[in-house]
Structures are given as structure tokens and as C-alpha cells.
Amino acid sequence: MAKVIAALLLTAAQALQAPHARPAPTRQQAAAVAVPDTKIPDAISAEHPLRVVIAGAGVGGLTLANALKGCDHVDVQLIEKTSAFKRFGGPIQLASNAMQLYKELDANLYDQIESKFTWTGNLTNGIKDGIRDEWYAKFDLASPARDRGMPYTGVIERPDLQEILLGNLEEGVVNNG
């Protein structure tokens, strides 16, 4: 999974480096714009890593940072506007495909998530009238997961998931404030 993400990022970086047809600037525009004399390297390497900046340390940003940490020649910086992390938010549902992604991404990360997880995909799911105890609709979440060899759907407290994802990143990747 990390290799796929890295390949997509590398393709995007190469596209950005390709020459583009631009109209010539007017004299006034040319005088107002400083042209850097820094040469952009032709290839991504240990000396010239792909620099990725992620905006926001929510579940998506933290998951992307964890996915990229194993990619060679990628320097990840995650920028979070809050000055410090605080436990905030309630439970979040992770469907089978999300749990499968974590499992493929990093077995240790998956195990940490699973330790705080409440499985629900193996239970009866749907919309139920709490007063009359009647089901309006039921959803089969178990069969699709089982048929594909994926983990069941479940829930985890958002702050727990955020702490796990943060704890798996190296010092200095996340910049608060």
C-alpha cells in the first residue's frame, strides 16, 4: 500500500516538474516577481527527497503520514493548527475496508487499533425503533467482510485512534500551532 501511495506522489511530483506552456509575463509582472536560482533536481533521491506537507492532524492526515513514513526518499511534515492535542470527539466507525487498509499498512498499528476497537460488523446492524423494539432495516456487514477475508466493521473512540496514529510517527513529523 505504501508503495502505491509513493508511486502516485512521485507521478504527481514529476508532472509538476514538467514544463508547462505559460504566457510570457508583462514587464511589470516580470519586475515584480523574484526568480529563484535554485535548480529543481531531476530525480527524487536521499539527497533530494520528495517533500510532502499534510494539512491537518485529523484521522485522514495522520493515516497518510503513517502510510508515507515507510516510503524511501519522502520527507513528510504534518501541519496542525491547534497548539496541542486534546481528547475531543466521540466514537468513529471504521468499515471493513478501512480496517483492511490499516492491516496492510502496518501490522503493529493495526494491532494497536484493534486493542481499542469494538467489533460491530459481526452483530445485527440496522435501524431500530428503540421504543417498540422493531427493526426498520437490517444491514449485513458480516458477509461482505467474511467473503473478502477482511476484518469486521467496528467503532473506536476518535481520540484513541488519533493517539495511536500520533504515537506511530517519529518525533518532529507533526508541527502544532
XYZ file of N, CA and C in Angstrom:
531
model
N 0.824 -1.186 0.000
C 0.000 0.000 0.000
C 0.874 1.258 0.000
N 1.908 1.250 0.833
C 2.797 2.410 0.903
C 3.481 2.642 -0.441
N 3.824 1.562 -1.147
C 4.476 1.701 -2.450
C 3.531 2.322 -3.471
N 2.243 1.985 -3.406
C 1.253 2.561 -4.317
C 1.121 4.053 -4.057
N 1.031 4.427 -2.794
C 0.915 5.842 -2.451
C 2.163 6.595 -2.897
N 3.329 6.014 -2.665
C 4.574 6.659 -3.075
C 4.625 6.831 -4.585
N 4.183 5.816 -5.331
C 4.183 5.905 -6.794
C 3.266 7.028 -7.270
N 2.098 7.171 -6.643
C 1.187 8.256 -7.008
C 1.798 9.619 -6.715
N 2.444 9.747 -5.569
C 3.089 11.011 -5.224
C 4.237 11.336 -6.172
N 5.018 10.318 -6.525
C 6.132 10.541 -7.446
C 5.630 10.974 -8.820
N 4.543 10.356 -9.290
C 3.962 10.742 -10.572
C 3.493 12.189 -10.530
N 2.852 12.574 -9.435
C 2.390 13.955 -9.286
C 3.568 14.920 -9.242
N 4.627 14.548 -8.535
C 5.810 15.413 -8.448
C 6.458 15.576 -9.817
N 6.533 14.508 -10.588
C 7.127 14.588 -11.920
C 6.278 15.468 -12.836
N 4.963 15.371 -12.700
C 4.079 16.205 -13.513
C 4.275 17.679 -13.185
N 4.491 17.969 -11.906
C 4.715 19.357 -11.505
C 6.044 19.896 -12.028
N 7.021 19.004 -12.216
C 8.329 19.427 -12.696
C 8.363 19.590 -14.220
N 7.365 19.015 -14.905
C 7.348 19.077 -16.374
C 7.119 20.518 -16.826
N 7.706 20.891 -17.984
C 7.498 22.258 -18.478
C 6.032 22.467 -18.870
N 5.535 23.641 -18.580
C 4.155 23.977 -18.907
C 4.153 25.222 -19.790
N 3.197 25.266 -20.690
C 3.058 26.436 -21.546
C 2.416 27.548 -20.731
N 3.146 28.647 -20.590
C 2.626 29.788 -19.848
C 2.791 31.023 -20.722
N 1.856 31.944 -20.608
C 2.044 33.185 -21.356
C 3.223 33.966 -20.769
N 3.922 34.659 -21.626
C 5.057 35.463 -21.167
C 4.555 36.581 -20.256
N 5.246 36.815 -19.134
C 4.801 37.871 -18.225
C 5.029 39.251 -18.850
N 4.202 40.202 -18.431
C 4.410 41.577 -18.865
C 5.664 42.096 -18.168
N 6.205 43.221 -18.616
C 7.397 43.791 -17.982
C 7.139 44.101 -16.513
N 5.944 44.613 -16.241
C 5.606 44.943 -14.857
C 5.558 43.674 -13.996
N 4.960 42.597 -14.520
C 4.911 41.337 -13.780
C 6.315 40.771 -13.589
N 7.122 40.813 -14.625
C 8.474 40.258 -14.547
C 9.309 41.011 -13.522
N 9.124 42.314 -13.439
C 9.891 43.107 -12.480
C 9.440 42.836 -11.044
N 8.184 42.458 -10.870
C 7.644 42.261 -9.526
C 7.900 40.855 -8.972
N 8.290 39.933 -9.833
C 8.456 38.538 -9.408
C 9.937 38.211 -9.299
N 10.328 37.720 -8.138
C 11.706 37.276 -7.952
C 11.822 35.861 -8.496
N 12.821 35.607 -9.302
C 13.033 34.285 -9.866
C 14.119 33.587 -9.053
N 13.746 32.492 -8.382
C 14.758 31.800 -7.591
C 15.781 31.133 -8.490
N 17.021 31.112 -8.017
C 18.057 30.469 -8.804
C 18.300 29.027 -8.366
N 17.390 28.494 -7.562
C 17.508 27.126 -7.090
C 17.058 26.178 -8.190
N 17.911 25.208 -8.495
C 17.565 24.230 -9.516
C 16.761 23.107 -8.870
N 15.676 22.738 -9.514
C 14.877 21.615 -9.043
C 15.541 20.347 -9.551
N 15.827 19.396 -8.658
C 16.502 18.171 -9.096
C 15.642 17.371 -10.070
N 16.311 16.627 -10.947
C 15.608 15.818 -11.938
C 15.024 14.543 -11.340
N 15.584 14.062 -10.239
C 15.133 12.806 -9.657
C 15.016 12.941 -8.141
N 14.106 12.181 -7.595
C 13.939 12.128 -6.151
C 14.947 11.122 -5.618
N 15.670 11.531 -4.580
C 16.723 10.676 -4.036
C 16.870 10.977 -2.544
N 17.817 10.289 -1.911
C 18.074 10.551 -0.489
C 18.535 11.994 -0.289
N 19.310 12.515 -1.240
C 19.793 13.897 -1.148
C 18.703 14.905 -1.483
N 17.770 14.496 -2.334
C 16.676 15.372 -2.774
C 15.344 14.638 -2.610
N 14.873 14.486 -1.361
C 13.632 13.729 -1.143
C 12.403 14.498 -1.619
N 11.367 13.749 -1.892
C 10.073 14.353 -2.179
C 9.550 14.900 -0.863
N 9.243 16.174 -0.834
C 8.748 16.796 0.392
C 7.226 16.878 0.317
N 6.590 16.264 1.298
C 5.133 16.218 1.348
C 4.678 16.956 2.595
N 3.798 17.928 2.412
C 3.221 18.659 3.536
C 1.752 18.276 3.619
N 1.348 17.814 4.786
C -0.036 17.402 5.025
C -0.671 18.438 5.933
N -1.821 18.948 5.536
C -2.533 19.946 6.339
C -3.572 19.257 7.197
N -3.359 19.276 8.509
C -4.342 18.757 9.449
C -3.997 17.402 10.009
N -4.058 17.312 11.338
C -3.743 16.062 12.033
C -5.007 15.348 12.487
N -5.997 15.336 11.595
C -7.177 14.513 11.853
C -6.853 13.071 11.467
N -7.860 12.235 11.453
C -7.653 10.825 11.132
C -7.049 10.666 9.743
N -7.528 11.418 8.763
C -7.009 11.305 7.395
C -5.557 11.732 7.282
N -5.218 12.892 7.843
C -3.845 13.386 7.778
C -2.873 12.477 8.501
N -3.271 11.993 9.666
C -2.405 11.103 10.443
C -2.241 9.748 9.752
N -3.304 9.261 9.116
C -3.205 7.993 8.383
C -2.272 8.148 7.196
N -2.386 9.260 6.458
C -1.492 9.487 5.319
C -0.043 9.591 5.786
N 0.202 10.305 6.865
C 1.570 10.424 7.386
C 2.127 9.054 7.766
N 1.302 8.208 8.367
C 1.741 6.856 8.709
C 1.994 6.028 7.460
N 1.197 6.216 6.421
C 1.392 5.465 5.177
C 2.686 5.866 4.493
N 3.049 7.131 4.577
C 4.241 7.627 3.879
C 5.532 7.416 4.655
N 5.429 7.119 5.946
C 6.650 7.003 6.750
C 7.561 5.880 6.281
N 7.022 4.890 5.624
C 7.845 3.785 5.148
C 8.354 3.952 3.730
N 8.086 5.085 3.115
C 8.493 5.310 1.731
C 9.895 5.914 1.670
N 10.736 5.300 0.873
C 12.086 5.833 0.694
C 12.037 7.205 0.037
N 12.900 8.069 0.461
C 13.104 9.379 -0.163
C 11.859 10.276 -0.110
N 11.077 10.140 0.961
C 9.918 11.003 1.155
C 10.053 11.646 2.533
N 10.028 12.975 2.552
C 10.105 13.740 3.799
C 8.709 14.290 4.083
N 8.090 13.824 5.163
C 6.715 14.187 5.495
C 6.699 15.183 6.644
N 5.932 16.235 6.480
C 5.665 17.193 7.552
C 4.164 17.367 7.633
N 3.615 17.181 8.824
C 2.190 17.334 9.051
C 1.991 18.604 9.866
N 1.195 19.512 9.356
C 0.963 20.805 9.996
C -0.432 20.793 10.622
N -0.493 21.048 11.937
C -1.765 21.070 12.663
C -1.941 22.445 13.287
N -3.112 23.058 13.073
C -3.314 24.429 13.552
C -3.463 24.540 15.066
N -3.934 23.479 15.731
C -4.073 23.577 17.181
C -2.714 23.551 17.854
N -2.610 24.219 18.975
C -1.318 24.311 19.653
C -0.958 23.036 20.410
N -1.958 22.245 20.766
C -1.715 20.990 21.481
C -2.877 20.044 21.210
N -2.616 18.772 21.341
C -3.666 17.787 21.132
C -4.444 17.586 22.418
N -5.752 17.538 22.291
C -6.631 17.296 23.429
C -7.614 16.206 23.025
N -8.034 15.426 23.991
C -9.023 14.392 23.702
C -10.339 15.075 23.351
N -10.797 14.851 22.127
C -12.013 15.502 21.653
C -12.703 14.576 20.660
N -14.001 14.455 20.794
C -14.778 13.678 19.838
C -15.222 12.355 20.418
N -16.172 11.769 19.741
C -16.751 10.511 20.191
C -16.302 9.358 19.316
N -17.099 8.302 19.308
C -16.711 7.129 18.537
C -16.771 7.380 17.032
N -15.914 6.678 16.327
C -15.884 6.742 14.877
C -15.948 5.304 14.363
N -16.754 5.089 13.338
C -16.880 3.754 12.759
C -15.827 3.573 11.683
N -15.141 2.459 11.734
C -14.206 2.088 10.677
C -14.759 0.855 9.990
N -15.077 0.992 8.720
C -15.630 -0.121 7.955
C -14.541 -1.151 7.665
N -14.971 -2.283 7.171
C -14.048 -3.388 6.883
C -12.895 -2.966 5.991
N -13.187 -2.172 4.961
C -12.117 -1.767 4.038
C -11.105 -0.848 4.711
N -11.547 -0.009 5.648
C -10.614 0.848 6.382
C -9.726 0.004 7.290
N -10.326 -0.972 7.971
C -9.537 -1.840 8.836
C -8.547 -2.673 8.018
N -8.956 -3.095 6.824
C -8.054 -3.847 5.952
C -6.875 -2.976 5.526
N -7.142 -1.693 5.261
C -6.063 -0.773 4.901
C -5.043 -0.680 6.032
N -5.505 -0.505 7.270
C -4.589 -0.428 8.408
C -3.814 -1.736 8.575
N -4.481 -2.841 8.341
C -3.839 -4.149 8.477
C -2.703 -4.303 7.466
N -2.936 -3.873 6.217
C -1.919 -3.962 5.171
C -0.825 -2.921 5.350
N -1.180 -1.797 5.897
C -0.235 -0.700 6.087
C 0.826 -1.039 7.126
N 0.379 -1.536 8.294
C 1.311 -1.775 9.392
C 0.631 -2.690 10.403
N 1.125 -3.922 10.507
C 0.500 -4.910 11.400
C 0.490 -4.435 12.854
N 1.562 -3.781 13.290
C 1.628 -3.284 14.657
C 0.582 -2.185 14.885
N 0.453 -1.280 13.940
C -0.547 -0.212 14.018
C -1.945 -0.826 14.088
N -2.202 -1.808 13.236
C -3.495 -2.491 13.221
C -3.783 -3.121 14.586
N -2.798 -3.797 15.159
C -2.988 -4.441 16.463
C -3.313 -3.416 17.550
N -2.679 -2.255 17.486
C -2.960 -1.204 18.466
C -4.395 -0.699 18.321
N -4.828 -0.515 17.082
C -6.201 -0.063 16.832
C -7.175 -1.131 17.307
N -6.895 -2.379 16.950
C -7.782 -3.481 17.318
C -7.924 -3.606 18.841
N -6.871 -3.286 19.579
C -6.937 -3.405 21.043
C -7.926 -2.419 21.663
N -8.252 -1.339 20.959
C -9.206 -0.340 21.467
C -10.546 -0.409 20.723
N -10.686 -1.377 19.860
C -11.797 -1.470 18.914
C -12.955 -2.268 19.500
N -14.174 -1.898 19.161
C -15.363 -2.680 19.470
C -15.941 -3.160 18.146
N -15.912 -4.468 17.942
C -16.409 -5.034 16.687
C -17.922 -4.934 16.644
N -18.463 -4.465 15.526
C -19.914 -4.382 15.346
C -20.375 -5.088 14.077
N -19.466 -5.319 13.151
C -19.839 -5.922 11.872
C -20.312 -7.352 11.994
N -19.983 -8.016 13.083
C -20.420 -9.391 13.290
C -21.737 -9.471 14.073
N -22.306 -8.299 14.389
C -23.561 -8.230 15.137
C -24.691 -7.839 14.194
N -25.923 -7.819 14.703
C -27.048 -7.336 13.909
C -26.934 -5.817 13.816
N -26.936 -5.308 12.592
C -26.806 -3.868 12.357
C -28.011 -3.383 11.569
N -28.402 -2.149 11.818
C -29.506 -1.582 11.069
C -30.109 -0.404 11.800
N -31.371 -0.132 11.452
C -32.111 0.969 12.062
C -33.242 0.347 12.876
N -33.236 0.658 14.164
C -34.189 0.028 15.075
C -34.968 1.085 15.841
N -36.240 0.836 16.000
C -37.089 1.679 16.842
C -36.825 1.279 18.282
N -36.252 2.181 19.047
C -35.881 1.879 20.417
C -37.050 1.743 21.367
N -38.190 2.286 21.007
C -39.361 2.208 21.879
C -40.129 0.908 21.630
N -40.417 0.607 20.355
C -41.193 -0.595 20.025
C -40.318 -1.824 19.819
N -38.998 -1.635 19.854
C -38.063 -2.746 19.678
C -38.262 -3.445 18.322
N -38.544 -2.640 17.281
C -38.744 -3.179 15.935
C -37.621 -2.679 15.024
N -37.188 -3.548 14.125
C -36.163 -3.177 13.143
C -36.838 -2.608 11.901
N -36.435 -1.413 11.497
C -36.913 -0.832 10.241
C -36.126 -1.403 9.060
N -34.850 -1.592 9.289
C -33.983 -2.155 8.250
C -32.794 -2.807 8.929
N -32.289 -3.865 8.316
C -31.094 -4.536 8.822
C -30.033 -4.540 7.729
N -28.781 -4.381 8.140
C -27.655 -4.353 7.210
C -26.737 -5.521 7.507
N -26.413 -6.259 6.476
C -25.485 -7.376 6.630
C -24.066 -6.859 6.403
N -23.348 -6.618 7.478
C -21.962 -6.174 7.370
C -20.983 -7.336 7.492
N -21.459 -8.466 7.974
C -20.569 -9.601 8.210
C -20.216 -10.338 6.920
N -21.222 -10.677 6.100
C -20.964 -11.492 4.900
C -19.964 -10.858 3.935
N -20.114 -9.569 3.589
C -19.130 -8.984 2.660
C -17.706 -9.022 3.211
N -17.539 -8.759 4.499
C -16.205 -8.796 5.106
C -15.668 -10.220 5.097
N -16.493 -11.163 5.519
C -16.082 -12.570 5.585
C -15.724 -13.091 4.189
N -16.548 -12.766 3.182
C -16.313 -13.240 1.814
C -15.003 -12.717 1.234
N -14.575 -11.550 1.683
C -13.350 -10.930 1.162
C -12.147 -11.132 2.086
N -12.364 -11.845 3.180
C -11.275 -12.082 4.123
C -10.822 -10.816 4.834
N -11.751 -9.901 5.046
C -11.433 -8.628 5.693
C -11.900 -8.636 7.145
N -11.325 -7.751 7.961
C -11.828 -7.609 9.335
C -13.256 -7.059 9.312
N -13.975 -7.295 10.397
C -15.329 -6.747 10.503
C -15.275 -5.248 10.766
N -16.395 -4.598 10.500
C -16.595 -3.198 10.836
C -16.662 -3.057 12.357
N -16.279 -1.892 12.843
C -16.372 -1.645 14.273
C -16.217 -0.173 14.588
N -16.138 0.122 15.868
C -16.000 1.507 16.312
C -14.829 1.642 17.271
N -14.269 2.832 17.284
C -13.192 3.193 18.193
C -13.399 4.652 18.578
N -13.017 5.002 19.768
C -13.098 6.409 20.169
C -12.110 7.210 19.324
N -12.584 8.286 18.721
C -11.727 9.107 17.849
C -10.425 9.536 18.540
N -10.472 9.992 19.804
C -9.210 10.367 20.465
C -8.245 9.189 20.623
N -8.781 7.988 20.842
C -7.909 6.811 20.938
C -7.218 6.537 19.605
N -7.989 6.620 18.525
C -7.416 6.398 17.194
C -6.360 7.458 16.885
N -6.659 8.713 17.211
C -5.709 9.795 16.969
C -4.423 9.586 17.768
N -4.544 9.182 19.030
C -3.352 8.940 19.853
C -2.504 7.792 19.298
N -3.160 6.741 18.828
C -2.430 5.611 18.249
C -1.676 6.059 16.994
N -2.362 6.788 16.121
C -1.731 7.248 14.878
C -0.584 8.212 15.170
N -0.774 9.119 16.124
C 0.288 10.052 16.522
C 1.490 9.305 17.092
N 1.211 8.318 17.930
C 2.273 7.572 18.588
C 3.134 6.744 17.653
N 2.660 6.515 16.438
C 3.412 5.727 15.462
C 4.228 6.594 14.508
N 4.227 7.895 14.728
C 5.025 8.803 13.897
C 6.281 9.210 14.652
N 7.326 9.462 13.896
C 8.578 9.908 14.513
C 8.437 11.324 15.045
N 9.234 11.638 16.048
C 9.289 12.978 16.621
C 9.623 13.978 15.512
N 8.912 15.100 15.489
C 9.209 16.155 14.522
C 8.389 16.092 13.244
N 7.633 15.029 13.021
C 6.790 14.948 11.819
C 5.602 15.875 11.951
N 5.000 15.920 13.150
C 3.814 16.751 13.383
C 4.263 18.086 13.988
N 3.795 19.149 13.389
C 4.117 20.508 13.853
C 2.822 21.210 14.251
N 2.679 21.492 15.557
C 1.486 22.159 16.067
C 1.661 23.666 16.098
N 0.508 24.331 15.986
C 0.466 25.732 16.280
C 0.624 26.648 15.159
